[in-house]
Amino acid sequence: MTGALRVGGVTRLTTIDFPGRLAAVVFLQGCPWRCGYCQNPALIPADVPGSIPWDDVIAFLQCRRGLLDGVVFSGGEPTLQAGLADAVVQVRELGFEVGLHTAGMYPERLAALLPSLDWVGLDIKAPFDLYDGVTGVPASGAKVRDSLGHLLRSGVPHECRTTWHLGLFQIEQLQALAATLADLGVAHWSLQTCRVSGTPQAMPPEAVLKSLGERFEQFSLR
Ligand code: SF4
């Protein structure tokens, strides 16, 4: 199955995408959602062939044994591709730890992968009832709520990440989201503010940031 894996790109070395590890990032092609702030729109089309053969990725990783700690699968949405599970096994067999960046849209696929993962970065795009407005997809929030439940029950180290600007939802809703995540047991939350073109970057007031951060064992602002 991995031969059919459509790889849209590789970052050969990163110190920031897999906490505490020197890692490579493998970007898988395709995503069914349409977030307006998507950083990787070229990776959204699912019918685009991969630009790097999976066998070339494996050959590259074989050369990096002992030099890299881990490999992160990102996207697009990596859990879209059925070949991901076999790819994770192959990478583990080379001796690497494996991380996953996911938007959590396929909760059962994530649940099946979790025993093979060392870390997960899960996007939490909005309060669950406001998801459709961010992703353009009906009932998308319920999928992510299920994925978060699987992740928290698994005990796999994680970071939940939220991208926010005022055009997405209000500060009060951001505060409610933080409360929901903390109540569910999220330990590490990362908030990333982004800019809408033509407007200055909006940042929650200092006091709000402080109250958001106090809810989590680890809080980062990007
Ligand atoms: S889920 Fe991620 S890859 Fe897909 S459209 Fe949204 S931001 Fe882009």
PDB file of C-alpha atoms and ligand atoms in Angstrom:
ATOM      1  CA  MET A   1       0.000   0.000   0.000  1.00  0.00           C
ATOM      2  CA  THR A   2       2.800   2.420   0.777  1.00  0.00           C
ATOM      3  CA  GLY A   3       3.934   2.384  -2.849  1.00  0.00           C
ATOM      4  CA  ALA A   4       0.754   4.314  -3.613  1.00  0.00           C
ATOM      5  CA  LEU A   5       1.400   6.897  -0.895  1.00  0.00           C
ATOM      6  CA  ARG A   6       1.189  10.340  -2.461  1.00  0.00           C
ATOM      7  CA  VAL A   7       3.923  12.459  -0.893  1.00  0.00           C
ATOM      8  CA  GLY A   8       3.610  16.170  -1.644  1.00  0.00           C
ATOM      9  CA  GLY A   9       6.896  17.203  -0.044  1.00  0.00           C
ATOM     10  CA  VAL A  10       9.547  16.512   2.565  1.00  0.00           C
ATOM     11  CA  THR A  11      11.283  18.791   5.055  1.00  0.00           C
ATOM     12  CA  ARG A  12      14.595  17.114   5.645  1.00  0.00           C
ATOM     13  CA  LEU A  13      15.271  18.607   9.082  1.00  0.00           C
ATOM     14  CA  THR A  14      13.106  20.389  11.607  1.00  0.00           C
ATOM     15  CA  THR A  15      13.586  21.194  15.270  1.00  0.00           C
ATOM     16  CA  ILE A  16      10.084  22.598  15.820  1.00  0.00           C
ATOM     17  CA  ASP A  17       7.554  20.163  14.337  1.00  0.00           C
ATOM     18  CA  PHE A  18       8.131  17.188  16.684  1.00  0.00           C
ATOM     19  CA  PRO A  19       8.802  18.476  20.215  1.00  0.00           C
ATOM     20  CA  GLY A  20      12.191  17.523  21.598  1.00  0.00           C
ATOM     21  CA  ARG A  21      13.259  15.674  18.465  1.00  0.00           C
ATOM     22  CA  LEU A  22      15.341  16.326  15.411  1.00  0.00           C
ATOM     23  CA  ALA A  23      12.914  15.218  12.746  1.00  0.00           C
ATOM     24  CA  ALA A  24      11.985  15.104   9.107  1.00  0.00           C
ATOM     25  CA  VAL A  25       8.474  16.038   7.982  1.00  0.00           C
ATOM     26  CA  VAL A  26       6.663  14.071   5.279  1.00  0.00           C
ATOM     27  CA  PHE A  27       3.749  16.010   3.777  1.00  0.00           C
ATOM     28  CA  LEU A  28       0.994  13.816   2.371  1.00  0.00           C
ATOM     29  CA  GLN A  29      -1.198  15.038  -0.457  1.00  0.00           C
ATOM     30  CA  GLY A  30      -4.921  15.670  -0.079  1.00  0.00           C
ATOM     31  CA  CYS A  31      -7.410  17.185   2.352  1.00  0.00           C
ATOM     32  CA  PRO A  32     -11.221  17.238   2.158  1.00  0.00           C
ATOM     33  CA  TRP A  33     -11.614  20.438   4.179  1.00  0.00           C
ATOM     34  CA  ARG A  34     -11.369  24.034   2.972  1.00  0.00           C
ATOM     35  CA  CYS A  35     -10.114  26.238   5.790  1.00  0.00           C
ATOM     36  CA  GLY A  36      -9.715  29.819   4.580  1.00  0.00           C
ATOM     37  CA  TYR A  37      -6.345  30.228   6.303  1.00  0.00           C
ATOM     38  CA  CYS A  38      -4.794  26.990   4.989  1.00  0.00           C
ATOM     39  CA  GLN A  39      -1.009  27.336   4.837  1.00  0.00           C
ATOM     40  CA  ASN A  40      -0.578  24.495   2.361  1.00  0.00           C
ATOM     41  CA  PRO A  41      -3.276  24.937  -0.318  1.00  0.00           C
ATOM     42  CA  ALA A  42      -1.167  23.082  -2.890  1.00  0.00           C
ATOM     43  CA  LEU A  43      -1.552  19.975  -0.724  1.00  0.00           C
ATOM     44  CA  ILE A  44      -5.384  20.118  -0.658  1.00  0.00           C
ATOM     45  CA  PRO A  45      -6.272  18.408  -3.986  1.00  0.00           C
ATOM     46  CA  ALA A  46      -6.523  14.683  -3.324  1.00  0.00           C
ATOM     47  CA  ASP A  47      -6.264  13.669  -6.984  1.00  0.00           C
ATOM     48  CA  VAL A  48      -2.824  15.195  -7.537  1.00  0.00           C
ATOM     49  CA  PRO A  49      -0.078  12.565  -7.878  1.00  0.00           C
ATOM     50  CA  GLY A  50       2.710  12.631  -5.337  1.00  0.00           C
ATOM     51  CA  SER A  51       5.811  14.627  -6.211  1.00  0.00           C
ATOM     52  CA  ILE A  52       8.248  12.297  -4.386  1.00  0.00           C
ATOM     53  CA  PRO A  53       8.062   8.489  -4.620  1.00  0.00           C
ATOM     54  CA  TRP A  54       7.662   6.857  -1.204  1.00  0.00           C
ATOM     55  CA  ASP A  55      10.644   4.619  -1.940  1.00  0.00           C
ATOM     56  CA  ASP A  56      12.788   7.767  -2.277  1.00  0.00           C
ATOM     57  CA  VAL A  57      11.568   8.950   1.132  1.00  0.00           C
ATOM     58  CA  ILE A  58      12.557   5.605   2.653  1.00  0.00           C
ATOM     59  CA  ALA A  59      15.975   5.766   0.966  1.00  0.00           C
ATOM     60  CA  PHE A  60      16.473   9.259   2.408  1.00  0.00           C
ATOM     61  CA  LEU A  61      15.468   8.085   5.882  1.00  0.00           C
ATOM     62  CA  GLN A  62      17.841   5.130   5.697  1.00  0.00           C
ATOM     63  CA  CYS A  63      20.657   7.655   5.243  1.00  0.00           C
ATOM     64  CA  ARG A  64      19.457   9.603   8.276  1.00  0.00           C
ATOM     65  CA  ARG A  65      19.443   6.724  10.757  1.00  0.00           C
ATOM     66  CA  GLY A  66      21.312   7.849  13.858  1.00  0.00           C
ATOM     67  CA  LEU A  67      21.100  11.492  12.733  1.00  0.00           C
ATOM     68  CA  LEU A  68      17.365  12.104  13.108  1.00  0.00           C
ATOM     69  CA  ASP A  69      15.189  11.060  16.047  1.00  0.00           C
ATOM     70  CA  GLY A  70      11.839  11.046  14.356  1.00  0.00           C
ATOM     71  CA  VAL A  71       9.557  11.505  11.395  1.00  0.00           C
ATOM     72  CA  VAL A  72       6.370  13.565  11.399  1.00  0.00           C
ATOM     73  CA  PHE A  73       3.569  12.862   8.957  1.00  0.00           C
ATOM     74  CA  SER A  74       1.765  16.059   8.040  1.00  0.00           C
ATOM     75  CA  GLY A  75      -0.298  17.383   5.178  1.00  0.00           C
ATOM     76  CA  GLY A  76      -2.802  18.125   3.804  1.00  0.00           C
ATOM     77  CA  GLU A  77      -4.478  15.610   6.011  1.00  0.00           C
ATOM     78  CA  PRO A  78      -2.220  12.558   6.392  1.00  0.00           C
ATOM     79  CA  THR A  79      -4.977  10.256   7.681  1.00  0.00           C
ATOM     80  CA  LEU A  80      -6.787  10.697   4.340  1.00  0.00           C
ATOM     81  CA  GLN A  81      -4.476   8.151   2.710  1.00  0.00           C
ATOM     82  CA  ALA A  82      -4.995   4.460   3.405  1.00  0.00           C
ATOM     83  CA  GLY A  83      -1.262   3.804   3.036  1.00  0.00           C
ATOM     84  CA  LEU A  84      -0.363   5.854   6.103  1.00  0.00           C
ATOM     85  CA  ALA A  85      -0.591   2.956   8.567  1.00  0.00           C
ATOM     86  CA  ASP A  86       1.916   0.847   6.617  1.00  0.00           C
ATOM     87  CA  ALA A  87       4.170   3.865   6.177  1.00  0.00           C
ATOM     88  CA  VAL A  88       4.216   4.407   9.942  1.00  0.00           C
ATOM     89  CA  VAL A  89       5.234   0.775  10.465  1.00  0.00           C
ATOM     90  CA  GLN A  90       8.025   1.082   7.911  1.00  0.00           C
ATOM     91  CA  VAL A  91       9.369   4.239   9.518  1.00  0.00           C
ATOM     92  CA  ARG A  92       9.279   2.663  12.978  1.00  0.00           C
ATOM     93  CA  GLU A  93      11.153  -0.360  11.659  1.00  0.00           C
ATOM     94  CA  LEU A  94      13.945   2.010  10.612  1.00  0.00           C
ATOM     95  CA  GLY A  95      14.227   3.032  14.246  1.00  0.00           C
ATOM     96  CA  PHE A  96      12.528   6.432  14.154  1.00  0.00           C
ATOM     97  CA  GLU A  97       9.909   7.777  16.498  1.00  0.00           C
ATOM     98  CA  VAL A  98       6.750   8.823  14.680  1.00  0.00           C
ATOM     99  CA  GLY A  99       4.682  11.968  15.085  1.00  0.00           C
ATOM    100  CA  LEU A 100       1.452  12.972  13.369  1.00  0.00           C
ATOM    101  CA  HIS A 101      -0.072  16.337  12.532  1.00  0.00           C
ATOM    102  CA  THR A 102      -3.798  15.903  11.965  1.00  0.00           C
ATOM    103  CA  ALA A 103      -7.001  17.900  11.871  1.00  0.00           C
ATOM    104  CA  GLY A 104      -8.786  14.885  13.379  1.00  0.00           C
ATOM    105  CA  MET A 105     -11.375  14.415  10.670  1.00  0.00           C
ATOM    106  CA  TYR A 106     -11.140  10.597  10.676  1.00  0.00           C
ATOM    107  CA  PRO A 107     -11.449   9.566  14.335  1.00  0.00           C
ATOM    108  CA  GLU A 108     -11.434   5.803  13.743  1.00  0.00           C
ATOM    109  CA  ARG A 109      -8.323   5.972  11.578  1.00  0.00           C
ATOM    110  CA  LEU A 110      -6.597   8.052  14.236  1.00  0.00           C
ATOM    111  CA  ALA A 111      -7.629   5.556  16.923  1.00  0.00           C
ATOM    112  CA  ALA A 112      -6.091   2.709  14.915  1.00  0.00           C
ATOM    113  CA  LEU A 113      -2.831   4.629  14.464  1.00  0.00           C
ATOM    114  CA  LEU A 114      -2.401   5.836  18.046  1.00  0.00           C
ATOM    115  CA  PRO A 115      -0.642   2.708  19.411  1.00  0.00           C
ATOM    116  CA  SER A 116       2.103   3.311  16.808  1.00  0.00           C
ATOM    117  CA  LEU A 117       2.550   7.019  17.471  1.00  0.00           C
ATOM    118  CA  ASP A 118       4.889   8.821  19.863  1.00  0.00           C
ATOM    119  CA  TRP A 119       3.303  12.260  19.602  1.00  0.00           C
ATOM    120  CA  VAL A 120       0.267  13.897  17.999  1.00  0.00           C
ATOM    121  CA  GLY A 121      -0.355  17.532  17.110  1.00  0.00           C
ATOM    122  CA  LEU A 122      -4.141  17.838  16.802  1.00  0.00           C
ATOM    123  CA  ASP A 123      -5.716  20.960  15.302  1.00  0.00           C
ATOM    124  CA  ILE A 124      -8.692  22.255  17.222  1.00  0.00           C
ATOM    125  CA  LYS A 125     -10.001  24.823  14.793  1.00  0.00           C
ATOM    126  CA  ALA A 126     -12.916  26.254  16.748  1.00  0.00           C
ATOM    127  CA  PRO A 127     -15.470  25.491  19.433  1.00  0.00           C
ATOM    128  CA  PHE A 128     -16.963  22.230  18.166  1.00  0.00           C
ATOM    129  CA  ASP A 129     -20.330  23.810  17.285  1.00  0.00           C
ATOM    130  CA  LEU A 130     -18.633  26.499  15.163  1.00  0.00           C
ATOM    131  CA  TYR A 131     -16.467  24.186  13.090  1.00  0.00           C
ATOM    132  CA  ASP A 132     -18.514  24.262   9.900  1.00  0.00           C
ATOM    133  CA  GLY A 133     -17.828  27.976   9.465  1.00  0.00           C
ATOM    134  CA  VAL A 134     -14.058  27.362   9.517  1.00  0.00           C
ATOM    135  CA  THR A 135     -13.793  24.130   7.529  1.00  0.00           C
ATOM    136  CA  GLY A 136     -16.708  24.580   5.135  1.00  0.00           C
ATOM    137  CA  VAL A 137     -17.833  21.035   5.978  1.00  0.00           C
ATOM    138  CA  PRO A 138     -21.038  20.163   7.877  1.00  0.00           C
ATOM    139  CA  ALA A 139     -20.667  18.302  11.199  1.00  0.00           C
ATOM    140  CA  SER A 140     -16.873  18.512  11.099  1.00  0.00           C
ATOM    141  CA  GLY A 141     -16.675  19.492  14.786  1.00  0.00           C
ATOM    142  CA  ALA A 142     -18.207  16.207  15.946  1.00  0.00           C
ATOM    143  CA  LYS A 143     -15.446  14.264  14.181  1.00  0.00           C
ATOM    144  CA  VAL A 144     -12.762  16.268  15.899  1.00  0.00           C
ATOM    145  CA  ARG A 145     -14.424  15.886  19.298  1.00  0.00           C
ATOM    146  CA  ASP A 146     -14.302  12.099  18.768  1.00  0.00           C
ATOM    147  CA  SER A 147     -10.660  12.257  17.679  1.00  0.00           C
ATOM    148  CA  LEU A 148      -9.733  14.288  20.739  1.00  0.00           C
ATOM    149  CA  GLY A 149     -11.451  11.686  22.937  1.00  0.00           C
ATOM    150  CA  HIS A 150      -9.429   8.882  21.334  1.00  0.00           C
ATOM    151  CA  LEU A 151      -6.215  10.867  21.725  1.00  0.00           C
ATOM    152  CA  LEU A 152      -6.762  11.716  25.380  1.00  0.00           C
ATOM    153  CA  ARG A 153      -7.747   8.142  26.291  1.00  0.00           C
ATOM    154  CA  SER A 154      -4.650   6.785  24.531  1.00  0.00           C
ATOM    155  CA  GLY A 155      -2.219   8.691  26.736  1.00  0.00           C
ATOM    156  CA  VAL A 156      -0.054   9.494  23.698  1.00  0.00           C
ATOM    157  CA  PRO A 157       1.737  12.833  24.284  1.00  0.00           C
ATOM    158  CA  HIS A 158      -0.033  15.574  22.396  1.00  0.00           C
ATOM    159  CA  GLU A 159      -0.407  19.211  21.612  1.00  0.00           C
ATOM    160  CA  CYS A 160      -3.717  20.753  20.600  1.00  0.00           C
ATOM    161  CA  ARG A 161      -3.320  23.731  18.301  1.00  0.00           C
ATOM    162  CA  THR A 162      -5.799  26.490  17.538  1.00  0.00           C
ATOM    163  CA  THR A 163      -5.414  29.144  14.865  1.00  0.00           C
ATOM    164  CA  TRP A 164      -7.421  32.238  15.700  1.00  0.00           C
ATOM    165  CA  HIS A 165      -8.346  35.651  14.417  1.00  0.00           C
ATOM    166  CA  LEU A 166     -11.381  37.796  15.101  1.00  0.00           C
ATOM    167  CA  GLY A 167     -12.953  36.951  11.765  1.00  0.00           C
ATOM    168  CA  LEU A 168     -13.201  33.291  12.799  1.00  0.00           C
ATOM    169  CA  PHE A 169     -14.877  33.632  16.196  1.00  0.00           C
ATOM    170  CA  GLN A 170     -14.973  36.004  19.142  1.00  0.00           C
ATOM    171  CA  ILE A 171     -12.615  36.210  22.121  1.00  0.00           C
ATOM    172  CA  GLU A 172     -15.398  34.967  24.413  1.00  0.00           C
ATOM    173  CA  GLN A 173     -15.708  31.871  22.232  1.00  0.00           C
ATOM    174  CA  LEU A 174     -11.950  31.393  22.362  1.00  0.00           C
ATOM    175  CA  GLN A 175     -12.140  31.525  26.156  1.00  0.00           C
ATOM    176  CA  ALA A 176     -14.986  29.000  26.142  1.00  0.00           C
ATOM    177  CA  LEU A 177     -12.933  26.730  23.880  1.00  0.00           C
ATOM    178  CA  ALA A 178      -9.980  26.870  26.271  1.00  0.00           C
ATOM    179  CA  ALA A 179     -12.271  25.944  29.160  1.00  0.00           C
ATOM    180  CA  THR A 180     -13.732  23.014  27.220  1.00  0.00           C
ATOM    181  CA  LEU A 181     -10.299  21.666  26.261  1.00  0.00           C
ATOM    182  CA  ALA A 182      -8.923  22.001  29.777  1.00  0.00           C
ATOM    183  CA  ASP A 183     -12.007  20.273  31.219  1.00  0.00           C
ATOM    184  CA  LEU A 184     -11.553  17.407  28.758  1.00  0.00           C
ATOM    185  CA  GLY A 185      -7.963  16.918  29.925  1.00  0.00           C
ATOM    186  CA  VAL A 186      -5.871  18.615  27.254  1.00  0.00           C
ATOM    187  CA  ALA A 187      -2.437  19.221  28.772  1.00  0.00           C
ATOM    188  CA  HIS A 188      -0.746  21.273  26.079  1.00  0.00           C
ATOM    189  CA  TRP A 189      -2.517  23.944  24.065  1.00  0.00           C
ATOM    190  CA  SER A 190      -0.898  26.145  21.492  1.00  0.00           C
ATOM    191  CA  LEU A 191      -2.608  29.296  20.232  1.00  0.00           C
ATOM    192  CA  GLN A 192      -1.567  30.742  16.934  1.00  0.00           C
ATOM    193  CA  THR A 193      -2.941  34.128  15.937  1.00  0.00           C
ATOM    194  CA  CYS A 194      -3.118  34.875  12.247  1.00  0.00           C
ATOM    195  CA  ARG A 195      -3.744  37.928  10.164  1.00  0.00           C
ATOM    196  CA  VAL A 196      -6.609  38.457   7.755  1.00  0.00           C
ATOM    197  CA  SER A 197      -5.358  40.253   4.666  1.00  0.00           C
ATOM    198  CA  GLY A 198      -5.879  44.003   4.908  1.00  0.00           C
ATOM    199  CA  THR A 199      -6.282  44.033   8.698  1.00  0.00           C
ATOM    200  CA  PRO A 200      -3.728  44.217  11.520  1.00  0.00           C
ATOM    201  CA  GLN A 201      -3.022  41.032  13.433  1.00  0.00           C
ATOM    202  CA  ALA A 202      -5.392  40.865  16.407  1.00  0.00           C
ATOM    203  CA  MET A 203      -4.100  39.483  19.669  1.00  0.00           C
ATOM    204  CA  PRO A 204      -6.264  38.756  22.711  1.00  0.00           C
ATOM    205  CA  PRO A 205      -5.551  41.233  25.534  1.00  0.00           C
ATOM    206  CA  GLU A 206      -2.708  40.298  27.886  1.00  0.00           C
ATOM    207  CA  ALA A 207      -5.083  39.476  30.758  1.00  0.00           C
ATOM    208  CA  VAL A 208      -7.074  37.128  28.514  1.00  0.00           C
ATOM    209  CA  LEU A 209      -3.911  35.391  27.316  1.00  0.00           C
ATOM    210  CA  LYS A 210      -2.846  34.918  30.917  1.00  0.00           C
ATOM    211  CA  SER A 211      -6.192  33.392  31.888  1.00  0.00           C
ATOM    212  CA  LEU A 212      -6.121  31.126  28.818  1.00  0.00           C
ATOM    213  CA  GLY A 213      -2.624  29.908  29.597  1.00  0.00           C
ATOM    214  CA  GLU A 214      -3.323  29.222  33.255  1.00  0.00           C
ATOM    215  CA  ARG A 215      -5.731  26.465  32.308  1.00  0.00           C
ATOM    216  CA  PHE A 216      -3.031  24.217  30.806  1.00  0.00           C
ATOM    217  CA  GLU A 217       0.122  22.458  31.968  1.00  0.00           C
ATOM    218  CA  GLN A 218       1.793  23.906  28.903  1.00  0.00           C
ATOM    219  CA  PHE A 219       0.587  26.864  26.872  1.00  0.00           C
ATOM    220  CA  SER A 220       2.374  28.393  23.929  1.00  0.00           C
ATOM    221  CA  LEU A 221       1.595  31.432  21.828  1.00  0.00           C
ATOM    222  CA  ARG A 222       2.822  31.492  18.250  1.00  0.00           C
TER     223      ARG A 222
HETATM  224  S1  SF4 B   1      -7.587  20.866   7.481  1.00  0.00           S
HETATM  225 FE1  SF4 B   1      -5.471  21.668   7.338  1.00  0.00          FE
HETATM  226  S2  SF4 B   1      -4.765  21.056   5.265  1.00  0.00           S
HETATM  227 FE2  SF4 B   1      -7.008  20.849   5.310  1.00  0.00          FE
HETATM  228  S3  SF4 B   1      -7.766  22.810   4.471  1.00  0.00           S
HETATM  229 FE3  SF4 B   1      -7.741  22.967   6.727  1.00  0.00          FE
HETATM  230  S4  SF4 B   1      -5.747  23.911   7.196  1.00  0.00           S
HETATM  231 FE4  SF4 B   1      -5.620  23.123   5.072  1.00  0.00          FE
END
